[in-house]
mmCIF file of C-alpha atoms in Angstrom:
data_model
loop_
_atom_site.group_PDB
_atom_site.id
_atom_site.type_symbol
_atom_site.label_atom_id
_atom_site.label_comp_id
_atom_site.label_asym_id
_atom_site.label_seq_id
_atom_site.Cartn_x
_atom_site.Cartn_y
_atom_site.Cartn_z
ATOM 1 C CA UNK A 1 0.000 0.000 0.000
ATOM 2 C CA UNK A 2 1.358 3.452 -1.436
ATOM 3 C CA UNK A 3 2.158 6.065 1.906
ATOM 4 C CA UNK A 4 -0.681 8.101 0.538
ATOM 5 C CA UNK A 5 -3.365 5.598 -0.386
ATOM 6 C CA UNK A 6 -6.689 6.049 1.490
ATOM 7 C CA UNK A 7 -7.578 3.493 3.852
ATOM 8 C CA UNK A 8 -10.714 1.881 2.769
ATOM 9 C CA UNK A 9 -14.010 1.004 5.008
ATOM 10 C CA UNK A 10 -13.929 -2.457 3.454
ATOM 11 C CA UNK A 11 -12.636 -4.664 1.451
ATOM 12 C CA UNK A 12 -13.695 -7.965 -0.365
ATOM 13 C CA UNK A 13 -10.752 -10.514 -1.595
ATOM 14 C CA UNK A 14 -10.721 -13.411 -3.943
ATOM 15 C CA UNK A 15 -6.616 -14.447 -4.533
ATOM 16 C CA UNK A 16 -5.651 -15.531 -8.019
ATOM 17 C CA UNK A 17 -6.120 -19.174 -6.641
ATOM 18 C CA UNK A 18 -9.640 -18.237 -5.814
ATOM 19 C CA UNK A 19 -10.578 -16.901 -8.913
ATOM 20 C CA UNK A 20 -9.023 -19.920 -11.021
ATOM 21 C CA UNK A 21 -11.488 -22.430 -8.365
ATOM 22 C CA UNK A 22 -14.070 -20.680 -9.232
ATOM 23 C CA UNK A 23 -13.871 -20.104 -12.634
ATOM 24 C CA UNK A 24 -12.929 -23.700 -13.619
ATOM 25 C CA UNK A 25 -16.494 -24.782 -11.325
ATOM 26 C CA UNK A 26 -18.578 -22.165 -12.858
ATOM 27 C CA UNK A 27 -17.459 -23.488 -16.298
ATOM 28 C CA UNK A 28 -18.327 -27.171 -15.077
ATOM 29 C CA UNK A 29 -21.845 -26.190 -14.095
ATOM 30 C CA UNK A 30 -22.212 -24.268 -17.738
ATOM 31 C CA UNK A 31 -21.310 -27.465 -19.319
ATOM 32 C CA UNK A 32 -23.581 -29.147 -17.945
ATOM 33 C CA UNK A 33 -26.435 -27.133 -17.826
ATOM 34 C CA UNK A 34 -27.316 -27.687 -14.018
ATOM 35 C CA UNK A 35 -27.088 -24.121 -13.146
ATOM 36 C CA UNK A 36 -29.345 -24.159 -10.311
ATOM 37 C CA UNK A 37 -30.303 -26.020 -7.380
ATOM 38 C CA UNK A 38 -27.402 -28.583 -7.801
ATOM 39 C CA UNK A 39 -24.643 -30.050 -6.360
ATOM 40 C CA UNK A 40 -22.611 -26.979 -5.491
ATOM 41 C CA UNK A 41 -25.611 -25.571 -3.599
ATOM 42 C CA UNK A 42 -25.826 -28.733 -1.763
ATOM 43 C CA UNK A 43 -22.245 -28.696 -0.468
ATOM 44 C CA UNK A 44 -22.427 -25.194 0.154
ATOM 45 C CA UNK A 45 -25.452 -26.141 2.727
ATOM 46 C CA UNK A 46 -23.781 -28.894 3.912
ATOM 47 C CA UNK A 47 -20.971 -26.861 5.341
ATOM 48 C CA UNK A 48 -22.584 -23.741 6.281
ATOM 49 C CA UNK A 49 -24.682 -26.467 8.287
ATOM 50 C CA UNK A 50 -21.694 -28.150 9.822
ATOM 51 C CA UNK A 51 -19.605 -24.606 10.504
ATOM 52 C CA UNK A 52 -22.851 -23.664 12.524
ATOM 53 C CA UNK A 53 -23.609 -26.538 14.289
ATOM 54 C CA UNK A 54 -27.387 -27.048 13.092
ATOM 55 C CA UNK A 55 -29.038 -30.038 11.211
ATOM 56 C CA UNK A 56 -30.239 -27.869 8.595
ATOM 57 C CA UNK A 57 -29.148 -25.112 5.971
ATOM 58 C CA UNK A 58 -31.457 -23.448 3.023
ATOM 59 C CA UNK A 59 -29.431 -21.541 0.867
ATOM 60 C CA UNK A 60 -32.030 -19.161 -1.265
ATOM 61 C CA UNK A 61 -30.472 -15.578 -3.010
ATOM 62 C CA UNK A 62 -30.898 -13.211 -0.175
ATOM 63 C CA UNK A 63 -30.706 -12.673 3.176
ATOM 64 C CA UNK A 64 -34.322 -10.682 2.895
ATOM 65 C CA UNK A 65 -35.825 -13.427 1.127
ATOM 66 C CA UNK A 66 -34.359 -15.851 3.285
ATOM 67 C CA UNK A 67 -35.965 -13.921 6.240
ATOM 68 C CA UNK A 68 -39.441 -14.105 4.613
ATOM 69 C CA UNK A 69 -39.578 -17.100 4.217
ATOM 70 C CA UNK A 70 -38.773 -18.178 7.733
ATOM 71 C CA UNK A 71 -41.600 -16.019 8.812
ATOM 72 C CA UNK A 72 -44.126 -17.592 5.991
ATOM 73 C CA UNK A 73 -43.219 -20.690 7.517
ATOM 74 C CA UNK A 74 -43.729 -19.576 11.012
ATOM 75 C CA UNK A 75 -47.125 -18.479 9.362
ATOM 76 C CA UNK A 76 -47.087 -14.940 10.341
ATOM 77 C CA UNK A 77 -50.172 -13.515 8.743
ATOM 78 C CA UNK A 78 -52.376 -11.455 10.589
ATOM 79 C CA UNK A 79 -49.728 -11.693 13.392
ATOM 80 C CA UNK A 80 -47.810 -9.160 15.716
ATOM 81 C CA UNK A 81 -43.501 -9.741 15.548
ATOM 82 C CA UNK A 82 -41.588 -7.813 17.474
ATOM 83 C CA UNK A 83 -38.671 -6.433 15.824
ATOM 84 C CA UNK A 84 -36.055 -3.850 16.733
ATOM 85 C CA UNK A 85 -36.140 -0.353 15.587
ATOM 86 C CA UNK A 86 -32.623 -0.240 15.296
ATOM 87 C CA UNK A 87 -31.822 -2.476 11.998
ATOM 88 C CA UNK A 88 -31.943 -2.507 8.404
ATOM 89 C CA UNK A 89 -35.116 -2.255 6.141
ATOM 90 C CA UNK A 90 -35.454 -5.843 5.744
ATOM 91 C CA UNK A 91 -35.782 -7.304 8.967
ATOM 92 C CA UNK A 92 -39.748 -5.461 9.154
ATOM 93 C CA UNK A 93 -40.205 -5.829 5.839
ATOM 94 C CA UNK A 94 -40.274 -9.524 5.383
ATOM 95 C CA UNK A 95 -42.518 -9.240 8.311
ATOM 96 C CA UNK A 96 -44.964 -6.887 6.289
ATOM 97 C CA UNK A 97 -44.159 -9.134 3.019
ATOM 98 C CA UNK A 98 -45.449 -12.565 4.871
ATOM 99 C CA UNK A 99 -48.591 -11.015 6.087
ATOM 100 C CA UNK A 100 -47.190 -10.190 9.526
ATOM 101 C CA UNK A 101 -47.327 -6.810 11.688
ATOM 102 C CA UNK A 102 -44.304 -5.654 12.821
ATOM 103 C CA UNK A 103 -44.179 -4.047 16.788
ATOM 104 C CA UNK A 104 -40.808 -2.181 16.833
ATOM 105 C CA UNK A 105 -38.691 -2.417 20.605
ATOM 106 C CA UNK A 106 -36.038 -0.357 21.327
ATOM 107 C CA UNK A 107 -32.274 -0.578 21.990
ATOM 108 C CA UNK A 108 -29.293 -1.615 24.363
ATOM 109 C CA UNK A 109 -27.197 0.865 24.444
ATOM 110 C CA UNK A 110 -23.917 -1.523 25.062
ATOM 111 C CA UNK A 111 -24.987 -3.961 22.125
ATOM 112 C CA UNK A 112 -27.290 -2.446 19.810
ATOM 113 C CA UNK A 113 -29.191 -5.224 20.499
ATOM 114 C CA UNK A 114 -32.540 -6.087 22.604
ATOM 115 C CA UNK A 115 -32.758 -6.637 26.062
ATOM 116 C CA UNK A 116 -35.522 -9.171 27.281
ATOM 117 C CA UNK A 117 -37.203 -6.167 29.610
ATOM 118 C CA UNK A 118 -38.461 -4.838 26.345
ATOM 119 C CA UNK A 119 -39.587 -7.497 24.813
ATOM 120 C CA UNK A 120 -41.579 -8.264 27.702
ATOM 121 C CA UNK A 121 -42.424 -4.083 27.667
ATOM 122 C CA UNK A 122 -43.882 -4.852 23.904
ATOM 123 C CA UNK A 123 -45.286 -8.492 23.937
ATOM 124 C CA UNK A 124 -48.954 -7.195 22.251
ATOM 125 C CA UNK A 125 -52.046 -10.075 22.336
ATOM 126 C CA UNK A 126 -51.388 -10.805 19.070
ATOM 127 C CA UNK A 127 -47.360 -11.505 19.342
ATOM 128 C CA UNK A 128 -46.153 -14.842 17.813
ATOM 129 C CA UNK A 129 -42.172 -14.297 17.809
ATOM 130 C CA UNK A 130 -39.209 -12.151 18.511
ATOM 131 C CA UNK A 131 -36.833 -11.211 16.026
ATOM 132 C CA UNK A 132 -33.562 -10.677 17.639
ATOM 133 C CA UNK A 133 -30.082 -9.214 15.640
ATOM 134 C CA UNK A 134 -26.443 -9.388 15.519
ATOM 135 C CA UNK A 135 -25.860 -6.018 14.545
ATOM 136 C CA UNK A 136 -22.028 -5.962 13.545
ATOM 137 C CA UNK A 137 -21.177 -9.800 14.478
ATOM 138 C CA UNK A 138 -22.012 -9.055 18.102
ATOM 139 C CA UNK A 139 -24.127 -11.293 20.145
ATOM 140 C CA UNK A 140 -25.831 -10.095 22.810
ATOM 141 C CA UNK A 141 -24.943 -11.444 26.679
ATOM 142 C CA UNK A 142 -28.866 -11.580 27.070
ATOM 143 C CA UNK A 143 -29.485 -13.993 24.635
ATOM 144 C CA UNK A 144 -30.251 -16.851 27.109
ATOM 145 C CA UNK A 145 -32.200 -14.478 29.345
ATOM 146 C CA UNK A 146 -34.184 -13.634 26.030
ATOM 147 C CA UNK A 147 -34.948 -17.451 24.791
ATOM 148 C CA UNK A 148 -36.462 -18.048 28.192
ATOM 149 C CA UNK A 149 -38.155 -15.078 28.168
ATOM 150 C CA UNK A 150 -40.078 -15.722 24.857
ATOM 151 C CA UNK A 151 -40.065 -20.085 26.094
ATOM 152 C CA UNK A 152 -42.411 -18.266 29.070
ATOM 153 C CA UNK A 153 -44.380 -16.031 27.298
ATOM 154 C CA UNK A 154 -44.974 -19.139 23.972
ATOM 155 C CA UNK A 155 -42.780 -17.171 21.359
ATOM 156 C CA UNK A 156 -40.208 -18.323 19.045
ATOM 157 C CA UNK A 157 -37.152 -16.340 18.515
ATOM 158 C CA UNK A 158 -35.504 -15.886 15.058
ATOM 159 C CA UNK A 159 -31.882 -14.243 14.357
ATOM 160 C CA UNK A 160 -31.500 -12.083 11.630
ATOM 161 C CA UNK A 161 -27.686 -12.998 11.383
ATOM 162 C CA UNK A 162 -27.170 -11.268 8.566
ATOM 163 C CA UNK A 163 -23.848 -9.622 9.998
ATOM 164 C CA UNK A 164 -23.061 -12.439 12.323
ATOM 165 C CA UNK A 165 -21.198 -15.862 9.944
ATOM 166 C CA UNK A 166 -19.756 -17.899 12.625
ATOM 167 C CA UNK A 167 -19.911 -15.343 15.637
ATOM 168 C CA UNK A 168 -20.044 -17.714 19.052
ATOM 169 C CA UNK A 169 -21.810 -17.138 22.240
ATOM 170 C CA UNK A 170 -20.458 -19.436 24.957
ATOM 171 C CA UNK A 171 -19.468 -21.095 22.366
ATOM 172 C CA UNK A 172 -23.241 -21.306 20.224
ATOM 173 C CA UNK A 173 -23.165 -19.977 16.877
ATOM 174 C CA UNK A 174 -25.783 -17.008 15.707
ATOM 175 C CA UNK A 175 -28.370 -18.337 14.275
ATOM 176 C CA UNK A 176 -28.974 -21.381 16.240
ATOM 177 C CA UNK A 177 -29.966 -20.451 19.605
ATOM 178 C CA UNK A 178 -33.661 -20.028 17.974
ATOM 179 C CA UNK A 179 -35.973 -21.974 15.688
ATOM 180 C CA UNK A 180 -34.460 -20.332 12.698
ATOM 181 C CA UNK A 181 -31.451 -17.774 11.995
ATOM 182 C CA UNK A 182 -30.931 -16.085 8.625
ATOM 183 C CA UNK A 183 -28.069 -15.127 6.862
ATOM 184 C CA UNK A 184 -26.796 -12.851 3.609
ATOM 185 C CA UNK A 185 -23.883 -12.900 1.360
ATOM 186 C CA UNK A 186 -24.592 -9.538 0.234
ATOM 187 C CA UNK A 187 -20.880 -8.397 -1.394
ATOM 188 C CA UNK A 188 -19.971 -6.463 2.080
ATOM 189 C CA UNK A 189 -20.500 -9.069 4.594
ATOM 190 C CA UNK A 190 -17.666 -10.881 5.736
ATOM 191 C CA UNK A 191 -18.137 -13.493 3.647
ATOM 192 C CA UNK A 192 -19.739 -13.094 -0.106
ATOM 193 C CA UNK A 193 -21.484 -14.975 -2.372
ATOM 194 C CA UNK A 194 -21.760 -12.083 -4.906
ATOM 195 C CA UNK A 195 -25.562 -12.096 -3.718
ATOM 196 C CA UNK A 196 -27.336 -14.998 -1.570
ATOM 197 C CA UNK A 197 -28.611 -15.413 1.895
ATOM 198 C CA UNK A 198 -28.665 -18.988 3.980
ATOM 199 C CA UNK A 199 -31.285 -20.341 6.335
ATOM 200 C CA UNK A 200 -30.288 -22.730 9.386
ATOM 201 C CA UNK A 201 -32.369 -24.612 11.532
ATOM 202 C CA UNK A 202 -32.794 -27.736 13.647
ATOM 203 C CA UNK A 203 -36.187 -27.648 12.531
ATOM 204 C CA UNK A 204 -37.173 -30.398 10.450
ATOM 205 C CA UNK A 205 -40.409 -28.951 9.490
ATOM 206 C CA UNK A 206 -39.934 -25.383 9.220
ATOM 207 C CA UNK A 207 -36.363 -26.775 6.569
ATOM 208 C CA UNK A 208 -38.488 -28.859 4.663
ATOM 209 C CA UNK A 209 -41.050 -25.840 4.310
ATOM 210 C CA UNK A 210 -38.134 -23.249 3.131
ATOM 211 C CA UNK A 211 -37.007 -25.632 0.528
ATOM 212 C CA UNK A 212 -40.491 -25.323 -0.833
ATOM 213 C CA UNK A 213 -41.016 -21.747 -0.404
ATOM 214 C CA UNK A 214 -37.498 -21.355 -2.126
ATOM 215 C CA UNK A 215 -38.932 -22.619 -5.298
ATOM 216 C CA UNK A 216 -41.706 -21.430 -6.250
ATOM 217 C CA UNK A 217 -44.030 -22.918 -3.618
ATOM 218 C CA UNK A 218 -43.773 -26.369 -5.719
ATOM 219 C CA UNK A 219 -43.856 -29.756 -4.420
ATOM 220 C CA UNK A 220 -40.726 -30.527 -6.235
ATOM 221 C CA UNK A 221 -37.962 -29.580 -8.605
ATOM 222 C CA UNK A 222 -39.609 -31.648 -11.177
ATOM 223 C CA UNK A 223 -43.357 -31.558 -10.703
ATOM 224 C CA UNK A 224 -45.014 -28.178 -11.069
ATOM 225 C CA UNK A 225 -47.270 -28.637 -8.881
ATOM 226 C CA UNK A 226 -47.614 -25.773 -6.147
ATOM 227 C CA UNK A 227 -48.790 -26.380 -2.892
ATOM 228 C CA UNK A 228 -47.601 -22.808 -1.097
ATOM 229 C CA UNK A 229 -47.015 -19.473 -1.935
ATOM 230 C CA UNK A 230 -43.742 -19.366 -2.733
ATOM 231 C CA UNK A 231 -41.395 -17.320 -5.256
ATOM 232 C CA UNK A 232 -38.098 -17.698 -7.415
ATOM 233 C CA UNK A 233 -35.643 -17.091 -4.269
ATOM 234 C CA UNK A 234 -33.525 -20.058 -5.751
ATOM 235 C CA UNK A 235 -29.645 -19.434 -5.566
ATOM 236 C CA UNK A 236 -27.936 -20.272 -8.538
ATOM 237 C CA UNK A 237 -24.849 -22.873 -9.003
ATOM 238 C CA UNK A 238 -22.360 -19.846 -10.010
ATOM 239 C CA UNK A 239 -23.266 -18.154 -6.874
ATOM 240 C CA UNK A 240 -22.806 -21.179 -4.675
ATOM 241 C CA UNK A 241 -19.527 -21.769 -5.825
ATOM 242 C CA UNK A 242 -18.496 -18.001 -4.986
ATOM 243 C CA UNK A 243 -19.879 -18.889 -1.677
ATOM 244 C CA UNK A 244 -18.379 -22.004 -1.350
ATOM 245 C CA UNK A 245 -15.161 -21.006 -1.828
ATOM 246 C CA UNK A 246 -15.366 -18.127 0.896
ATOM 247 C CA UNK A 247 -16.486 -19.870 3.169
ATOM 248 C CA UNK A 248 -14.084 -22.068 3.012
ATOM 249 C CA UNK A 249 -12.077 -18.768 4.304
ATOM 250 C CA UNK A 250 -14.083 -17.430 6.934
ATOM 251 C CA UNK A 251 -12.149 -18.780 10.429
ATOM 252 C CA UNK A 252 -8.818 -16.647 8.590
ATOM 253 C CA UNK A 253 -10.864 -13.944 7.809
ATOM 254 C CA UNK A 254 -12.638 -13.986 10.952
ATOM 255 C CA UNK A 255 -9.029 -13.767 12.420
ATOM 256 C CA UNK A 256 -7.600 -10.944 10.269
ATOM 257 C CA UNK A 257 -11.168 -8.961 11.647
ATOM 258 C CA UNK A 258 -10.090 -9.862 15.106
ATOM 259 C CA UNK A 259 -6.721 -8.550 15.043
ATOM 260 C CA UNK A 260 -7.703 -5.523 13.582
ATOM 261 C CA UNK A 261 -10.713 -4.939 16.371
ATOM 262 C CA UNK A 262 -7.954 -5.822 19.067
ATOM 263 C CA UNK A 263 -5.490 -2.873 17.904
ATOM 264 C CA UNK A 264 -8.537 -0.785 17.850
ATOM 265 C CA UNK A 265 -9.042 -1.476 21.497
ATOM 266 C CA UNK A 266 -5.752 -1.369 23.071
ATOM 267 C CA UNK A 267 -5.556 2.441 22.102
ATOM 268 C CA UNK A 268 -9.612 3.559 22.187
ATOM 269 C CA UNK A 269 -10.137 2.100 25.285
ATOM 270 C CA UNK A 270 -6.681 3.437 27.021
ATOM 271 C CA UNK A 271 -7.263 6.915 25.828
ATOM 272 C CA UNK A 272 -9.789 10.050 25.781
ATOM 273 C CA UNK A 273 -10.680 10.218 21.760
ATOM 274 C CA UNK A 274 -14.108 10.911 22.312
ATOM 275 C CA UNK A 275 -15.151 7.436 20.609
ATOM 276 C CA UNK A 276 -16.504 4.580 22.614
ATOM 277 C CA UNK A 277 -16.109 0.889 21.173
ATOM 278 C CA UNK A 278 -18.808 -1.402 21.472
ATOM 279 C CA UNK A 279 -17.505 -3.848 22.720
ATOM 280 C CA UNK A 280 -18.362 -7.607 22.435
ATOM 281 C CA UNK A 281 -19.473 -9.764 25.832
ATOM 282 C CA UNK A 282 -16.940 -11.876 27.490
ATOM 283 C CA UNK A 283 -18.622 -15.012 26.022
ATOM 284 C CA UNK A 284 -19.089 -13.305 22.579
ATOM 285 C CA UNK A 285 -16.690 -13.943 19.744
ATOM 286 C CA UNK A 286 -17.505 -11.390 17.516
ATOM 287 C CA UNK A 287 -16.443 -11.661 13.702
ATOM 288 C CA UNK A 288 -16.146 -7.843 13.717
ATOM 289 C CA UNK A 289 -18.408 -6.929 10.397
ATOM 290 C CA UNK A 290 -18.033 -3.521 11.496
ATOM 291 C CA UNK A 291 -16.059 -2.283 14.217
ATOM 292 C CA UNK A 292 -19.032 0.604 15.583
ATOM 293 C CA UNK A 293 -17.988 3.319 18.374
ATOM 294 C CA UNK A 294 -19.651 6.041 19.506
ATOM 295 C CA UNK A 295 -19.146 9.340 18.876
ATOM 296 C CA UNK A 296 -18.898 12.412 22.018
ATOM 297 C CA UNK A 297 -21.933 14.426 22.381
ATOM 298 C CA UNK A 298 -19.984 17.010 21.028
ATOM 299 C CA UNK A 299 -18.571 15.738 18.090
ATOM 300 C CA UNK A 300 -20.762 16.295 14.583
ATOM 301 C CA UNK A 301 -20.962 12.847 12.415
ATOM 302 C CA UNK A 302 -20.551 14.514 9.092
ATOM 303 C CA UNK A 303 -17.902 16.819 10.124
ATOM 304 C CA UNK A 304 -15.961 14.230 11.427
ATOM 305 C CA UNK A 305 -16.286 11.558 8.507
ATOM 306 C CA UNK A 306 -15.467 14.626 6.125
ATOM 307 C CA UNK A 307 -11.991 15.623 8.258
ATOM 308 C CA UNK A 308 -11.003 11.727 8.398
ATOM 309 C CA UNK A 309 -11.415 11.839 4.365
ATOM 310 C CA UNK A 310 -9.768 15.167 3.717
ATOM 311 C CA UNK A 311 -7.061 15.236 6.244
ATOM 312 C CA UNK A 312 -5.889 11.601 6.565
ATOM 313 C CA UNK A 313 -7.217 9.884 3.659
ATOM 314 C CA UNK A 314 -8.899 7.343 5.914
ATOM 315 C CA UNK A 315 -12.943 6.469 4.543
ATOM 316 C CA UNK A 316 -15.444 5.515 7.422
ATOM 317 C CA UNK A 317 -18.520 3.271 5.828
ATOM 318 C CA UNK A 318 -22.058 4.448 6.267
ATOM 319 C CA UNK A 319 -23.180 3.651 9.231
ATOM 320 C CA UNK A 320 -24.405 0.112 10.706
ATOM 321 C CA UNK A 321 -28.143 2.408 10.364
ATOM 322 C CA UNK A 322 -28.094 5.667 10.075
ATOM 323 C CA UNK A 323 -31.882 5.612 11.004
ATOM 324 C CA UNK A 324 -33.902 3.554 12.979
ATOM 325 C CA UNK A 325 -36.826 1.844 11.021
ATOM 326 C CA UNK A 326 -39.722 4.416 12.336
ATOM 327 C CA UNK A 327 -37.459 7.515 10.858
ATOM 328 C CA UNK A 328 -38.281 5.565 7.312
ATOM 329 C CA UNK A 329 -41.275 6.888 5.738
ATOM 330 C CA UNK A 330 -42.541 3.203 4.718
ATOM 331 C CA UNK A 331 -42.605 2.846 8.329
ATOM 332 C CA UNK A 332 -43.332 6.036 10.304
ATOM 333 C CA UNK A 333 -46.998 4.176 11.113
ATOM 334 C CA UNK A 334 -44.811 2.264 13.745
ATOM 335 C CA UNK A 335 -43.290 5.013 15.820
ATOM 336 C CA UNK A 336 -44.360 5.133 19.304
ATOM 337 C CA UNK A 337 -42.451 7.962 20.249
ATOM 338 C CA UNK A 338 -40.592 5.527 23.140
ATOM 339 C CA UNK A 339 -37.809 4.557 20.820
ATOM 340 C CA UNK A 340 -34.796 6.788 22.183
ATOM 341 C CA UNK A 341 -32.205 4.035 22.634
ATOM 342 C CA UNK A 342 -32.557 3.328 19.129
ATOM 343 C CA UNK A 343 -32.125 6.757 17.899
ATOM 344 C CA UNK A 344 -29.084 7.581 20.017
ATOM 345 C CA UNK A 345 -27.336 4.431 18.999
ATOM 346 C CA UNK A 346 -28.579 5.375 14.923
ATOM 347 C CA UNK A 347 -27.511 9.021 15.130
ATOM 348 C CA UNK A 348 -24.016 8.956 17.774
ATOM 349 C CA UNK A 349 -21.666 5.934 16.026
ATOM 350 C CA UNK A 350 -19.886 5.458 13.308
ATOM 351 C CA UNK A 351 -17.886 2.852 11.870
ATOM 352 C CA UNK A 352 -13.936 2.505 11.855
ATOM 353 C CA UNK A 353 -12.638 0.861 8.413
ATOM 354 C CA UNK A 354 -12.115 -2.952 9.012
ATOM 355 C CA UNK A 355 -11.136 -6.038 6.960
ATOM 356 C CA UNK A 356 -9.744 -9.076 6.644
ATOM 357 C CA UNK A 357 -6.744 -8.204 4.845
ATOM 358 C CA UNK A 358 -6.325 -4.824 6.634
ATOM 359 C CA UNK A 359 -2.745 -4.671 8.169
ATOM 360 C CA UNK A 360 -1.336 -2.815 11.392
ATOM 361 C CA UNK A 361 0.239 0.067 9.379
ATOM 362 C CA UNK A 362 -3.515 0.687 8.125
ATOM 363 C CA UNK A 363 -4.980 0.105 11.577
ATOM 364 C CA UNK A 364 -2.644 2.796 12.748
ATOM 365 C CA UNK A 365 -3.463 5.287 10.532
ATOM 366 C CA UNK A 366 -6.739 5.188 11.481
ATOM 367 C CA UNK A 367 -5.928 5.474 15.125
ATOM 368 C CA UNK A 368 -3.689 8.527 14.590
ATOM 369 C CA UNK A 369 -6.450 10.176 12.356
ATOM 370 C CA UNK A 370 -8.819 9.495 15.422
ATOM 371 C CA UNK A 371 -6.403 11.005 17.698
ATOM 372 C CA UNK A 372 -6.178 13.964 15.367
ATOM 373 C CA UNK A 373 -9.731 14.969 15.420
ATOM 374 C CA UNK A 374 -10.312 15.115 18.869
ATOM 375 C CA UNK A 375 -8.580 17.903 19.148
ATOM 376 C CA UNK A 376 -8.833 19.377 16.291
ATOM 377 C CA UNK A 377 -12.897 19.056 15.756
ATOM 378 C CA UNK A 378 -14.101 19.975 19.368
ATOM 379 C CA UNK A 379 -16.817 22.007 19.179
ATOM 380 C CA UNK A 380 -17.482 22.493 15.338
#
């Protein structure tokens, strides 16, 4: 890397080995015309399955369909799910798109997660489920105190993992403490299969009804005959194989992540910078999608971002959410005006740059950028 070149949020890394795996596989499944649903998609379950420690996993082509179709299965429709205000578009949506109402709880400030107080705080007559997420890899210490909250009250719990591949909690991987946990490959994530998204479960019934809701809602691959309503969320061969191959990566990647996050703490946390990690639980192994912290009162987001860019070269990603669901107009109809967690955590962090292949000169860069702008950005 040049002295001068910026320092990227992210970045996503196939190796000339890679490529050259991939491209002789992709040219296999042209040959022989099995482009979807085949073999590769198979083995790409099969390990997801095994790397997770569940029975089951669905691979369909995102992580928003892959959501939806957990909750058509869970047969939603006409039902209140309780989902928090602070994450991405999709996790209500699918809700919305399998007939379901979402109820929106608000956030803990340490994990941007949910604490089980609030779902008991939002629990309607109507509830069915809990929708709990790993925002930036990070599993939430109240994850046990949540399942037996919703085991008490007769709700499921599902994980949208989209940001969580192979993040532990005492040693349990996201998206298999609950009935179902989703996943996406979205090019970003720390792991990519160009586009994609993976469902795991132990659930016998709830896999066998994803695998028909993946495919049209037919009865199967060769009999067009449809017995739910499903849609095209099929993932292709090529895509699997782009999958496949990264995941075959992750535990290194996962590592390079780690190392990075680690720098990152020995000097934030040792040091008045006016950014606050959030840091992981002591049973958490986070796989560090992003690496959040957040920012003084006094500091001004967009200032800041701007002076990191101009002055040091070094490019913060958007953030994890820069709103929380009921600041989208699709969904201002769910703002109950109790949400403030939610919209601290959405409008106070940012994210450092972080990935894989990221090295300690890079890391330190950003650290001496940070260390710059406290000083120099107090106040405007």
């Amino acid at each position: 890397m040049l002295p001068n070149e910026p320092v990227p949020p992210t970045r996503i890394e196939f190796s000339a080995e890679d490529r050259a795996w991939i491209t002789e596989r992709i040219a296999e499944v042209l040959t022989s015309g099995r482009l979807t649903l085949g073999p590769y998609t198979e083995e790409f379950e099969i390990e997801f399955a095994r790397l997770h420690q569940v029975k089951h996993a669905v691979a369909v082509n995102s992580g928003t369909s892959s959501l939806e179709i957990i909750l058509r299965s869970l047969n939603v429709e006409g039902k209140d799910v309780l989902v928090p205000a602070d994450t991405f578009f999709a996790t209500a949506a699918a809700v919305v798109a399998a007939g379901g109402r979402p109820v929106l709880m608000d956030s803990d400030p340490t994990t941007m997660s949910t604490a089980a107080s609030e779902i008991e705080r939002r629990i309607t007559p109507s509830t069915v489920g809990v929708m709990i997420v790993h925002i930036a890899g990070i599993i939430t210490d109240q994850m046990p105190e949540i399942l037996a909250t919703a085991e008490r009250r007769g709700l499921w719990v599902v994980e949208d993992a989209a940001h969580a591949h192979a993040a532990t909690l005492g040693g349990k991987s996201a998206g298999s403490f609950g009935v179902a946990g989703s996943f996406s490959f979205y090019p970003t994530k720390v792991m990519t299969a160009a586009e994609g998204g993976m469902i795991i479960t132990d659930n016998d019934d709830l896999a066998a009804e994803a695998r028909l809701y993946r495919d049209q809602g037919k009865a199967s691959f060769h009999q067009n005959l449809h017995v739910r309503m499903g849609s095209n969320w099929r993932l292709s061969e090529p895509h699997a194989i782009i999958g496949l191959r990264h995941l075959s990566h992750l535990t290194e990647m996962i590592q390079g992540r780690r190392r990075i996050a680690a720098i990152y703490d020995q000097t934030l946390k040792n040091g008045d910078f006016g950014l606050v990690p959030l840091s992981p639980p002591r049973d958490c192994v986070a796989n560090f999608y992003k690496y959040p912290v957040l920012l003084a009162d006094d500091i001004d987001r967009s200032i800041y971002k701007g002076w990191l860019k101009d002055e040091h070269s070094v490019i913060c990603s958007g953030e994890v959410y820069e709103a929380p669901l009921h600041r989208h107009p699709v969904f201002q109809s769910l703002d109950t005006g109790d949400l403030g967690g939610a919209e601290m955590l959405c409008a106070r962090h940012i994210c450092l740059p972080i990935f894989a292949s990221m090295n300690e000169w890079q890391a330190t860069r950003v650290l001496e950028a940070v260390k710059c702008a406290r000083s120099e950005l107090i106040g405007r």
